[in-house]
Coordinates of C-alpha atoms in Angstrom, one line a residue:
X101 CA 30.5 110.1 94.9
X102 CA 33.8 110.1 96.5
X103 CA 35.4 108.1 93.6
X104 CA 34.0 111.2 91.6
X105 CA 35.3 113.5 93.4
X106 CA 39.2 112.2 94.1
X107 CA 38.8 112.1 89.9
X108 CA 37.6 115.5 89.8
X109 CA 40.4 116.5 92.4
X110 CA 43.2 115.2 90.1
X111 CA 41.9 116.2 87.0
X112 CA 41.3 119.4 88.6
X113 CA 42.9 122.4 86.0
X114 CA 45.0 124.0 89.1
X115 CA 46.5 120.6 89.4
X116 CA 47.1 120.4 85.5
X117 CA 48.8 123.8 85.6
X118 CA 50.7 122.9 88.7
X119 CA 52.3 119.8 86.9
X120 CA 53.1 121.5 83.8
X121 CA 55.2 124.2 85.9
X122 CA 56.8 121.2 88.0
X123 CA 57.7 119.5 84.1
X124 CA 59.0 123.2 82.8
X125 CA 61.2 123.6 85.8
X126 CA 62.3 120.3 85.3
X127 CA 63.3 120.8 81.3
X128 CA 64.9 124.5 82.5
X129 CA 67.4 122.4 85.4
X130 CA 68.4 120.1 83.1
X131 CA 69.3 122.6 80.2
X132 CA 70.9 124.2 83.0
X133 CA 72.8 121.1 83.7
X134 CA 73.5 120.5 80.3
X135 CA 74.7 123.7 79.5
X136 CA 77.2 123.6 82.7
X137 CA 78.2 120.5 81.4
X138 CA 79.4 121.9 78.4
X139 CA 80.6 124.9 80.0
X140 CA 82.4 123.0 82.3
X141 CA 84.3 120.5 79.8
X142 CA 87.1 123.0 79.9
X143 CA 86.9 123.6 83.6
X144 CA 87.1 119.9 84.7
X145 CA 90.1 120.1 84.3
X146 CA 92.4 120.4 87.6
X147 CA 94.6 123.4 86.7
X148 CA 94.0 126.5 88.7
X149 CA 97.3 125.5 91.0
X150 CA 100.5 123.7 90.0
X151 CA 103.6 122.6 92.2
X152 CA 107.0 121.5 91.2
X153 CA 108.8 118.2 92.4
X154 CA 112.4 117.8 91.5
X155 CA 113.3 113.7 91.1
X156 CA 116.9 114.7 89.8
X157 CA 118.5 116.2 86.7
X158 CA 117.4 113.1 84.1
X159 CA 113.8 112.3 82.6
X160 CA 111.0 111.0 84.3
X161 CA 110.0 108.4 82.3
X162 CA 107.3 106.2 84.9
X163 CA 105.4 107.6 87.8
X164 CA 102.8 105.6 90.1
X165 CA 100.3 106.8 92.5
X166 CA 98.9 104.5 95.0
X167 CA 95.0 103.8 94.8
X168 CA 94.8 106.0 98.3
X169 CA 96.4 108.7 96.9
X170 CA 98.7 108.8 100.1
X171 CA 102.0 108.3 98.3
X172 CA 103.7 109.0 94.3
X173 CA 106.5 106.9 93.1
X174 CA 108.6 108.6 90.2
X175 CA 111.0 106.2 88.2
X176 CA 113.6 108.1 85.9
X177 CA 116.6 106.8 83.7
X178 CA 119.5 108.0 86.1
X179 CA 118.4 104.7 88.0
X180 CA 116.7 106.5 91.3
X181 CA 113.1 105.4 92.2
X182 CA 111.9 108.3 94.8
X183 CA 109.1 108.0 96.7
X184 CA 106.4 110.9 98.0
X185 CA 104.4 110.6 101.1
X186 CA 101.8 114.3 100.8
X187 CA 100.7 113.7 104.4
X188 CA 104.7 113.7 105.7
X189 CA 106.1 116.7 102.8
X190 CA 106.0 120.2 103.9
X191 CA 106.0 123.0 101.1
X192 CA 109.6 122.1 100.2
X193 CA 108.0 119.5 98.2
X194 CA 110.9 116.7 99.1
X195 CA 110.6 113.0 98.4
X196 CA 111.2 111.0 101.7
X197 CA 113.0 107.7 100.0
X198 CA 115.3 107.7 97.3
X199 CA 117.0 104.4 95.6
X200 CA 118.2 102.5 93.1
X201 CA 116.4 98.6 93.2
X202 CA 117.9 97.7 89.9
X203 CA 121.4 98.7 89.5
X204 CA 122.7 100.5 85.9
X205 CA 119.3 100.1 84.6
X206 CA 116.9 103.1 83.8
X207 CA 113.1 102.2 85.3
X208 CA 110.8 102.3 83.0
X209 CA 107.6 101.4 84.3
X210 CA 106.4 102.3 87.8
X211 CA 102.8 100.6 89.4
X212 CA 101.2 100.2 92.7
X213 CA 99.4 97.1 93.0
X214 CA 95.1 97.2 93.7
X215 CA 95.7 97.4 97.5
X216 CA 98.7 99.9 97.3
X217 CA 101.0 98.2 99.5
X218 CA 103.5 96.6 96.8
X219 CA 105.0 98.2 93.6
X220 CA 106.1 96.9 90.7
X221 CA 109.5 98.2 89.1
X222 CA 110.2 97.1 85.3
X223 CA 113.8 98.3 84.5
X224 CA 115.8 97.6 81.7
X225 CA 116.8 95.0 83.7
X226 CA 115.5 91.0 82.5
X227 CA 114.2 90.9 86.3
X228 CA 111.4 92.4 87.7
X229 CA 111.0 93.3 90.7
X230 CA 108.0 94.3 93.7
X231 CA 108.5 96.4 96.3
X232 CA 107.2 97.0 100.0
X233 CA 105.9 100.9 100.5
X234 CA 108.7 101.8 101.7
X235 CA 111.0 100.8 98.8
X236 CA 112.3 97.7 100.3
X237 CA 112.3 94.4 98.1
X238 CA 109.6 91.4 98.3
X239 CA 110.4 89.6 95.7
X240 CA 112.3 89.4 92.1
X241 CA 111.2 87.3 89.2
X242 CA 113.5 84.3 88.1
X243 CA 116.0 85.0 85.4
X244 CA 115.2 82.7 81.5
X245 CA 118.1 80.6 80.1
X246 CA 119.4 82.5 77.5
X247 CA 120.5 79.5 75.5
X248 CA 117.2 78.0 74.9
X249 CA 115.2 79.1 71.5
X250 CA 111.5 78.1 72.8
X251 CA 110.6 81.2 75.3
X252 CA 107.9 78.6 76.7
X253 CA 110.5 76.3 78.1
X254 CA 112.3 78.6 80.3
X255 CA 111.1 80.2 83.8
X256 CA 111.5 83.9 83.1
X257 CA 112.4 86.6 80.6
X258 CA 115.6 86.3 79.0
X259 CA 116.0 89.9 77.7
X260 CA 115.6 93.5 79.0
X261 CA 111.6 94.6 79.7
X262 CA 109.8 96.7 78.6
X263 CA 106.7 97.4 80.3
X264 CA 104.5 95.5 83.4
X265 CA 101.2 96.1 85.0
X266 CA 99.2 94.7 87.7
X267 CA 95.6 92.6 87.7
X268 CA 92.9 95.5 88.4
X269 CA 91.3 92.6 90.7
X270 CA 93.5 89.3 91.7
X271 CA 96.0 91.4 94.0
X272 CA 98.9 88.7 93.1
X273 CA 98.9 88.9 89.8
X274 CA 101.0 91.1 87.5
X275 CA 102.3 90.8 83.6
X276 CA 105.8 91.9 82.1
X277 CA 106.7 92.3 78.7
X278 CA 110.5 91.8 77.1
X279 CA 112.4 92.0 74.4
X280 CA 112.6 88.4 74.2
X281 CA 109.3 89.0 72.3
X282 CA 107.0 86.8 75.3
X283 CA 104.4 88.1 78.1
X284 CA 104.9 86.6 80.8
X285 CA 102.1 86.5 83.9
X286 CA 103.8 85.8 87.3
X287 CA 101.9 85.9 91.0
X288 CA 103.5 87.2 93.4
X289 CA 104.0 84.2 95.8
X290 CA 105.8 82.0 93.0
X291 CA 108.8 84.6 91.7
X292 CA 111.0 81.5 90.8
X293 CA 108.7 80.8 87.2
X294 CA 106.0 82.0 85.5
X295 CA 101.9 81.7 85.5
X296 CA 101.7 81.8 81.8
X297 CA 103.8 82.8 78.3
X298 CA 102.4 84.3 75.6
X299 CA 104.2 84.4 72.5
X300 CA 103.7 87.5 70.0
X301 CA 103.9 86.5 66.5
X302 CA 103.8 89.0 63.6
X303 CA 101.8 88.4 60.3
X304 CA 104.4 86.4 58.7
X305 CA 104.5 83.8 61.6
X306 CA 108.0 85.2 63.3
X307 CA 108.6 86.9 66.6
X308 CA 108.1 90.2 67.3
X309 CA 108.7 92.7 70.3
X310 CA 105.7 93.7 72.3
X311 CA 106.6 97.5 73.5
X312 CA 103.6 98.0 75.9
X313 CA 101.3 96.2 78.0
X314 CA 98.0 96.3 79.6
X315 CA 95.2 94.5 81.2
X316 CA 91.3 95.7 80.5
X317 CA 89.5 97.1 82.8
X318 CA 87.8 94.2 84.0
X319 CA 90.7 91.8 83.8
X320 CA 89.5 89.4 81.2
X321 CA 91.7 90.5 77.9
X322 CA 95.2 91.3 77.9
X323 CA 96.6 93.4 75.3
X324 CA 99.8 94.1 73.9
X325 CA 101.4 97.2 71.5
X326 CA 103.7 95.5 68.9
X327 CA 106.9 96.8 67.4
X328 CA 105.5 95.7 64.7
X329 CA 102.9 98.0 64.7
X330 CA 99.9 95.8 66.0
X331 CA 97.4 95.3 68.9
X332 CA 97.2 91.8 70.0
X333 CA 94.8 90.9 72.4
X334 CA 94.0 87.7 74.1
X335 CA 91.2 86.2 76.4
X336 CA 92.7 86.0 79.9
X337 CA 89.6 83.3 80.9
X338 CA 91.4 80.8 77.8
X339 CA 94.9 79.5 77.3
X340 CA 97.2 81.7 75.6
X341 CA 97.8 80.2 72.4
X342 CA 96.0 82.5 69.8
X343 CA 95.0 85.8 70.1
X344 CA 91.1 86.6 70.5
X345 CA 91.8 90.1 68.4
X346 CA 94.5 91.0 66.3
X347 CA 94.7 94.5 64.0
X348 CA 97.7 94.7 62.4
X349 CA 99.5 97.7 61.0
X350 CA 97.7 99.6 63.7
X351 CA 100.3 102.1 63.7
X352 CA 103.3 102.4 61.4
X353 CA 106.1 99.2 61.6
X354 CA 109.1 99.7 63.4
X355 CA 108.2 102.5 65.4
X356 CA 107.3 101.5 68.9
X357 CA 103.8 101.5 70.9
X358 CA 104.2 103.6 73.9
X359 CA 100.8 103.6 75.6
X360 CA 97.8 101.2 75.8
X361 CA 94.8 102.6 77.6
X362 CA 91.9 101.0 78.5
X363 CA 88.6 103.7 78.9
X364 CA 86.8 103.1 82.8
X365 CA 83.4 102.1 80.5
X366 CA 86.0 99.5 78.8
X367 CA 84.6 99.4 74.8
X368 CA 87.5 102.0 73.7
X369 CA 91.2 102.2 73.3
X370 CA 93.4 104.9 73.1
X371 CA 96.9 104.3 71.7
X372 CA 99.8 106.7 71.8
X373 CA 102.7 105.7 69.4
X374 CA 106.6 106.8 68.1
X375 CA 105.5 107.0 64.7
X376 CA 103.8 110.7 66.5
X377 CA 100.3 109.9 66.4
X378 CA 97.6 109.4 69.1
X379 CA 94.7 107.2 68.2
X380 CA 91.2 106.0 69.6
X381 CA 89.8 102.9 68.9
X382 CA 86.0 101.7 69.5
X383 CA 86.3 97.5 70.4
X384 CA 83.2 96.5 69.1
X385 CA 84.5 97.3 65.4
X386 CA 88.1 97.2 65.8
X387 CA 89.3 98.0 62.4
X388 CA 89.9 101.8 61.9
X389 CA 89.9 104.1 64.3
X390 CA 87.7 106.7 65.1
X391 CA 90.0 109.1 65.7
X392 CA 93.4 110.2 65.4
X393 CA 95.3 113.0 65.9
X394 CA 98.5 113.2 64.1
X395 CA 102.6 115.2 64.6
X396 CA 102.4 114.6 68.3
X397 CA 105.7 114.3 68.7
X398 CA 107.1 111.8 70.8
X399 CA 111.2 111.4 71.8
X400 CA 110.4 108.5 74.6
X401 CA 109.2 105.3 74.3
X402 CA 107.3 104.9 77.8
X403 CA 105.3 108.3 76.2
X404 CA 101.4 107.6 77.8
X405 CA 97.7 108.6 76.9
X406 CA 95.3 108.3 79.4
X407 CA 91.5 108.7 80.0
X408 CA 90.3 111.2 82.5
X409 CA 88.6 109.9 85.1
X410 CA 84.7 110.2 83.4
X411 CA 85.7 109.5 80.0
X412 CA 85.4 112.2 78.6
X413 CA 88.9 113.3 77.6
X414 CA 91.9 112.0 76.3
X415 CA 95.4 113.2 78.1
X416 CA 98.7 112.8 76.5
X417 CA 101.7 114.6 76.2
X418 CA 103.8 116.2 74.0
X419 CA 107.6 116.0 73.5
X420 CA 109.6 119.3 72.6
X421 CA 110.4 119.7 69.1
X422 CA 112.9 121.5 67.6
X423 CA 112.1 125.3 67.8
X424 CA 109.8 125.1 70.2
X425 CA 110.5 125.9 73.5
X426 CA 107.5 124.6 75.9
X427 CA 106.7 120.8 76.5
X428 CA 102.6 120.7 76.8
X429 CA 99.9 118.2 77.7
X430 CA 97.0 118.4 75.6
X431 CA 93.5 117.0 75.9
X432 CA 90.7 116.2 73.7
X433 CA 87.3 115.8 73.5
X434 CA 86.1 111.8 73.3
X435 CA 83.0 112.8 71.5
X436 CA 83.8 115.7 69.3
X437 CA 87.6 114.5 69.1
X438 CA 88.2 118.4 69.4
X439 CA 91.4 119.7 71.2
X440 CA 89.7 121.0 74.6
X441 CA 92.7 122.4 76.1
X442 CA 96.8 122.9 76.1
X443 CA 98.7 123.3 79.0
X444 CA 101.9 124.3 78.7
X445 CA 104.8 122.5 81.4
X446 CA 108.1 123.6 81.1
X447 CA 110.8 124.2 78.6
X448 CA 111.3 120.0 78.4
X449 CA 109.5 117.2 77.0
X450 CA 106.3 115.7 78.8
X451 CA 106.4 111.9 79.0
X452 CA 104.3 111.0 81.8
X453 CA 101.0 111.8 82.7
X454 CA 98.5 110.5 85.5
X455 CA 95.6 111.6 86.4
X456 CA 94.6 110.6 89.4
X457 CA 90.3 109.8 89.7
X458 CA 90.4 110.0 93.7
X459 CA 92.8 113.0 94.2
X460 CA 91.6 115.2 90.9
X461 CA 95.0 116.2 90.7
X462 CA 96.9 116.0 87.7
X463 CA 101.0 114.3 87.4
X464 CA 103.5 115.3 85.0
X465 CA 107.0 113.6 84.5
X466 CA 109.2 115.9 82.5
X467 CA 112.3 115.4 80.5
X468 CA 114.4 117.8 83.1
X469 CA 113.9 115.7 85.8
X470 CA 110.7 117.3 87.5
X471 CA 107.6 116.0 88.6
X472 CA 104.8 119.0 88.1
X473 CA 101.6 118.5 89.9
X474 CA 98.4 120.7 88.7
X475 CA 95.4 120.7 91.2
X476 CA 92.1 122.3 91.3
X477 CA 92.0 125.0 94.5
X478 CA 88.2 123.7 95.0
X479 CA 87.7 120.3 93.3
X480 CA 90.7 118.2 94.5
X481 CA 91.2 116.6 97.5
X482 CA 94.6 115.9 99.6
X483 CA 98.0 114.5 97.9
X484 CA 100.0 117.8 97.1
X485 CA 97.4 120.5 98.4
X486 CA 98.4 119.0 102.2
X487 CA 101.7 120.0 101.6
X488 CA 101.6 123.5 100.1
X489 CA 99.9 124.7 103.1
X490 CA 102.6 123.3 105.4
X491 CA 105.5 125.7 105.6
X492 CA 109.3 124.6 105.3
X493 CA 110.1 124.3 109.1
X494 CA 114.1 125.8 109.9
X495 CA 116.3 125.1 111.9
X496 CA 116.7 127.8 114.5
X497 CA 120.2 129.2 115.5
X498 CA 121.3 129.8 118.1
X499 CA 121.8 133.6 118.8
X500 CA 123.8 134.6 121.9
X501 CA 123.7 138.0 123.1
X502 CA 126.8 139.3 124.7
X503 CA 126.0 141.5 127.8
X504 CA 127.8 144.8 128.5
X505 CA 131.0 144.4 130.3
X506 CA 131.8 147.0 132.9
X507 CA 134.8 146.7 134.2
X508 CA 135.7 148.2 137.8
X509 CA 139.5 147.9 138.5
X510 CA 138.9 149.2 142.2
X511 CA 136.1 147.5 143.2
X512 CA 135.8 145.6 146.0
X513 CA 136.5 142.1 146.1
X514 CA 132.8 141.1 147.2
X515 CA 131.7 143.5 144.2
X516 CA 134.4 141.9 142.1
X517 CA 133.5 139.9 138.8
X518 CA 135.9 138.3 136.9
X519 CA 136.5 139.0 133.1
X520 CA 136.0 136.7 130.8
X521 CA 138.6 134.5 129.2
X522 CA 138.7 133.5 125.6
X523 CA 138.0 130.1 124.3
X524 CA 140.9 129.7 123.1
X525 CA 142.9 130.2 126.4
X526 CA 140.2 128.7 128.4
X527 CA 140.7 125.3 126.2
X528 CA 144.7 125.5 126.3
X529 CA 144.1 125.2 130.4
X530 CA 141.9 122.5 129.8
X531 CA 144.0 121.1 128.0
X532 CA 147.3 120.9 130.5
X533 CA 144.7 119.7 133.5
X534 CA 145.2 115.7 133.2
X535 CA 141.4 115.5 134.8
X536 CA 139.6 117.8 132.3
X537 CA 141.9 116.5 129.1
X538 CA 141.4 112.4 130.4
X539 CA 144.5 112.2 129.6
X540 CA 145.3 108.3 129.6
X541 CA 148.5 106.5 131.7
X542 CA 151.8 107.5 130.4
X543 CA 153.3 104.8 128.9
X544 CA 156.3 102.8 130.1
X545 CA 160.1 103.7 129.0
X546 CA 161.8 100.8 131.6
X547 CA 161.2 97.0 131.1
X548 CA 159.7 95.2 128.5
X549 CA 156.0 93.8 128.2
X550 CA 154.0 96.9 128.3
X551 CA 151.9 97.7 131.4
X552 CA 153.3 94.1 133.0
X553 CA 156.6 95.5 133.5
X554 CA 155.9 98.0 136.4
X555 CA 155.4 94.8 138.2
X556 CA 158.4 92.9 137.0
X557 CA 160.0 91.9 133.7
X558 CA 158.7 88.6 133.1
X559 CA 155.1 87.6 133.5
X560 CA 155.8 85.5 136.5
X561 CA 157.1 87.9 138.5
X562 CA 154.3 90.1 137.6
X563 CA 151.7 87.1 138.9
X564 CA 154.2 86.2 142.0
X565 CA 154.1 89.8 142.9
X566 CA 150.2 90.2 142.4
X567 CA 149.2 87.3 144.8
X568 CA 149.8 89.2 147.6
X569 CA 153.6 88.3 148.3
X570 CA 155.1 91.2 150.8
X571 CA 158.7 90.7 149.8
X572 CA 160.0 92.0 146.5
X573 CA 161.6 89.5 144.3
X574 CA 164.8 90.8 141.9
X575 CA 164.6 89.3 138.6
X576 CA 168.6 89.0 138.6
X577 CA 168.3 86.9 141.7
X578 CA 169.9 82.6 141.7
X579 CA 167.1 81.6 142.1
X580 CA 168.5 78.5 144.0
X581 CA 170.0 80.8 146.6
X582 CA 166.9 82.4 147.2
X583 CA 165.7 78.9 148.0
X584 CA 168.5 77.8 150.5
X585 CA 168.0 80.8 152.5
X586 CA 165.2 79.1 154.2
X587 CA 167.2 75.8 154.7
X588 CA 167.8 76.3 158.3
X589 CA 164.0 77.7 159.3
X590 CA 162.9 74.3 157.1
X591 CA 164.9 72.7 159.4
X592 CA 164.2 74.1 162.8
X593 CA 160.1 74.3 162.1
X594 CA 159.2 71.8 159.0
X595 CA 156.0 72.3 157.8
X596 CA 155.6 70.9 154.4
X597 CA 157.8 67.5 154.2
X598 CA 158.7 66.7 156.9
X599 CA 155.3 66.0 159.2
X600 CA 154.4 63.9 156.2
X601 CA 157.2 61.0 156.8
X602 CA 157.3 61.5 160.9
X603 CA 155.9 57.8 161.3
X604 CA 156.9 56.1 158.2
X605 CA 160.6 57.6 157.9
X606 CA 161.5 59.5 161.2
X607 CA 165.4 59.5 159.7
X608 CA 165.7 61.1 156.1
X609 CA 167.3 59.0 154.1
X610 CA 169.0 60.9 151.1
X611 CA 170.3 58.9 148.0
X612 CA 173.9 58.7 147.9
X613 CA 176.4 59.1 144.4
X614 CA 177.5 55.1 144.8
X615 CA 174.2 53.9 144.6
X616 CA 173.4 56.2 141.0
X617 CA 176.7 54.3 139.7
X618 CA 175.7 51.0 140.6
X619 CA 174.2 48.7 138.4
X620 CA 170.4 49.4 137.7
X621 CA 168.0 47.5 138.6
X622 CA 165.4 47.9 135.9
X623 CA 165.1 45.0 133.5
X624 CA 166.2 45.6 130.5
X625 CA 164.6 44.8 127.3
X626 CA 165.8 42.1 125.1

């Protein structure tokens, strides 16, 4: 019976009805949800606020954010790296570092390492180069021989880079890319040679430039943008000899790749090019892609696309054509490959974008030499809203206040104040008083030897007259003379010579001119 009636209780019709109302309200939060979701594609994106950052007068072609957010690195072609710190800015928006870690060569790639607390600078420079934080150097990778034709036999890039990027897990290890048409893969330990080379080869079996470079998100493939126009990917877990996927004429010949990015779910690839196009690519059928958009124009060859942080846009920017007079980012849709939004910059060319997943804050790096930063008022977190709120702390001046004057000419003397002198007149007295001016020793117009000769001409004098002697010395003085004055006291009370030979001579014997003209009586040699 009670079996029955627990049975009876959930088949119960209030309990039907109940469930049905819990499933409906269900359905209702979910269209809800998906119709904010749609709603919202538009409004994910972090635009309501924007501040301005001013790296110099040249483009900003790389910008890196560390993985905290805490600090921005901006790289431009006038050879400056500048670093940000958004806990230490104040509204004036000023960077806190600015240098130049490879001389006469523009930077062209800027990235902070997994941890954050090394970056790697690629410059135009055949070295590259890791930084500390706070822009000073760890380490610099070896320099190739130059004269060797088989890149595999020398210890480092021969030729100007082109792009780097670190390991999204191993912490040590980075890749570059040259014009010496190799990847190389160094760790950070062993700068003096590389990990491994990897040689890119066109479809006619000859070199060919890789223009950009990139690890997947996982850190197994490493991929390369060709001059040639091809994607050339390799298994990171093999050796390096062959590439595990190859598409050729991914993009027009002779017209460089600017931009390989990796999607956070890892099976797509967007690619941003010179030839002025911006495609996606799907990884498990890597032939065509399935999607393009095409007259993007771009003027710089470190142009990037990127994914927003939930994949479901693609960011990239736009360079200023003739004509028009607004640079813009634009985004589109992943899954409808629609054009979501258009943000217009500033009356220069957009080349770098970042958009940063922990911050929600958006990075431009514009062709005028500023660094715009667009933030949602609500959504984002720290990095530039810290510093908007601070305000740009002055120096004070100081302000004196001159009190009324009032002069009494027949006052009393204990009523009696003195007027004020000027400054100028005041300083003139100063000036005359040896104390107030420390005015130094006047120097010597008698003698010679400086400061010695107050105390005699010669230097012996000046040390026979600082030992204490009471009676002056003249310079001009025989000096013989000066001895046989004290003949007669030497006589009368020896104290020196004398004493000595009491016993052994009592008589002084002095030698006598016949004795120096006799014979000697040293033996002479023969």
């Amino acid at each position: 019976m009670s079996k029955m009636a627990n049975d009876s209780q959930i088949l119960s019709p209030k309990n039907i009805i109940d469930g049905r109302k819990v499933e409906e309200d269900e359905e209702e939060e979910e269209d809800d949800e998906s119709e904010t979701e749609e709603m919202s594609l538009k409004e994910k994106i972090p635009c309501t606020h924007e501040v301005t950052m001013t790296h110099g007068t040249k483009a900003v072609i790389a910008i890196a954010a560390d993985p905290s957010g805490a600090r921005l690195a901006s790289g431009s072609i006038d050879y400056d790296v500048c670093f940000w710190d958004f806990a230490g800015m104040d509204s004036s928006m000023r960077s806190f570092r600015t240098l130049q870690p490879c001389e006469n060569h523009p930077i062209k790639c800027l990235q902070y390492s997994t941890t954050g607390d090394v970056i790697l600078v690629i410059s135009g420079a055949a070295q590259a180069k890791v930084l500390d934080r706070d822009g000073f150097e760890k380490c610099e990778t070896v320099k190739g021989d130059q004269y060797i034709t088989d890149m595999a036999r020398t210890k480092g890039h021969t030729a100007g880079l082109n792009s780097g990027c670190w390991h999204p897990f191993t912490k040590e290890e980075y890749l570059t890319c040259s014009q010496d048409s190799t990847c190389r893969i160094w760790l950070l330990h062993r700068p003096r040679g590389h990990k491994n080379v990897i040689k890119c080869r066109a479809q006619n079996g000859v070199k060919t430039i890789p223009t950009t470079c990139s690890y997947s998100r996982e850190g197994t493939v490493v991929a390369c943008g060709c001059i040639d126009g091809s994607i050339q990917m390799w298994d990171h877990r093999k050796n390096f000899v062959n590439p595990s996927l190859t598409l050729r004429n991914a993009h027009s010949s002779n017209n460089e790749i600017s931009s390989l990015s990796f999607s956070y779910l890892g099976h797509t690839l967007a690619t941003r090019s010179c030839d002025d196009t911006l495609k996606l690519w799907d990884l498990r059928s890597f032939k065509v892609p399935i999607f393009e958009v095409k007259d993007l124009f771009s003027r710089y060859e470190t142009t990037d696309c990127m994914f927003s942080p939930d994949d479901s846009m693609i960011v990239t920017g736009e360079s200023l054509k003739k004509g028009q007079d607004m640079g813009k980012i634009l985004f589109y849709d992943t899954k409808t490959f629609e054009l979501v939004n258009e943000i217009p910059v500033t009356n220069s060319h957009v080349i770098k974008t970042l958009w940063h997943p922990k911050l929600n804050q958006l990075f431009v790096g514009c062709g005028n030499g500023i660094v715009k930063v667009y933030y949602d008022i609500n959504r984002s977190m720290r990095g530039a809203k810290l510093c908007v709120v601070k305000s740009h702390f002055k120096h004070k001046h100081m302000e004196v206040m001159s009190t009324q004057q009032i002069i009494t000419p027949h006052a009393l003397p204990l009523f009696r104040q003195d007027r004020p002198k000027s400054v100028r007149k005041q300083m003139e007295k100063d000036r005359l008083d040896p104390v107030k001016s420390r005015r130094p020793d006047l120097p010597i117009t008698s003698g010679q030897g400086g400061r010695v000769a107050s105390s005699g001409g010669t230097l012996s004098s000046y040390v026979i007259r600082n030992l204490g002697l009471s009676k002056r010395i003249e310079d001009d003085q025989d000096p013989r003379e000066a001895i046989l004055k004290y003949a007669k006291e030497a006589e009368e009370n020896p104290y020196w010579i004398a004493p000595a030979y009491k016993k052994t001579q009592p008589k002084t014997i002095f030698q006598t001119d016949e004795q120096d003209s006799g014979p000697s009586t040293k033996k002479q040699k023969t």
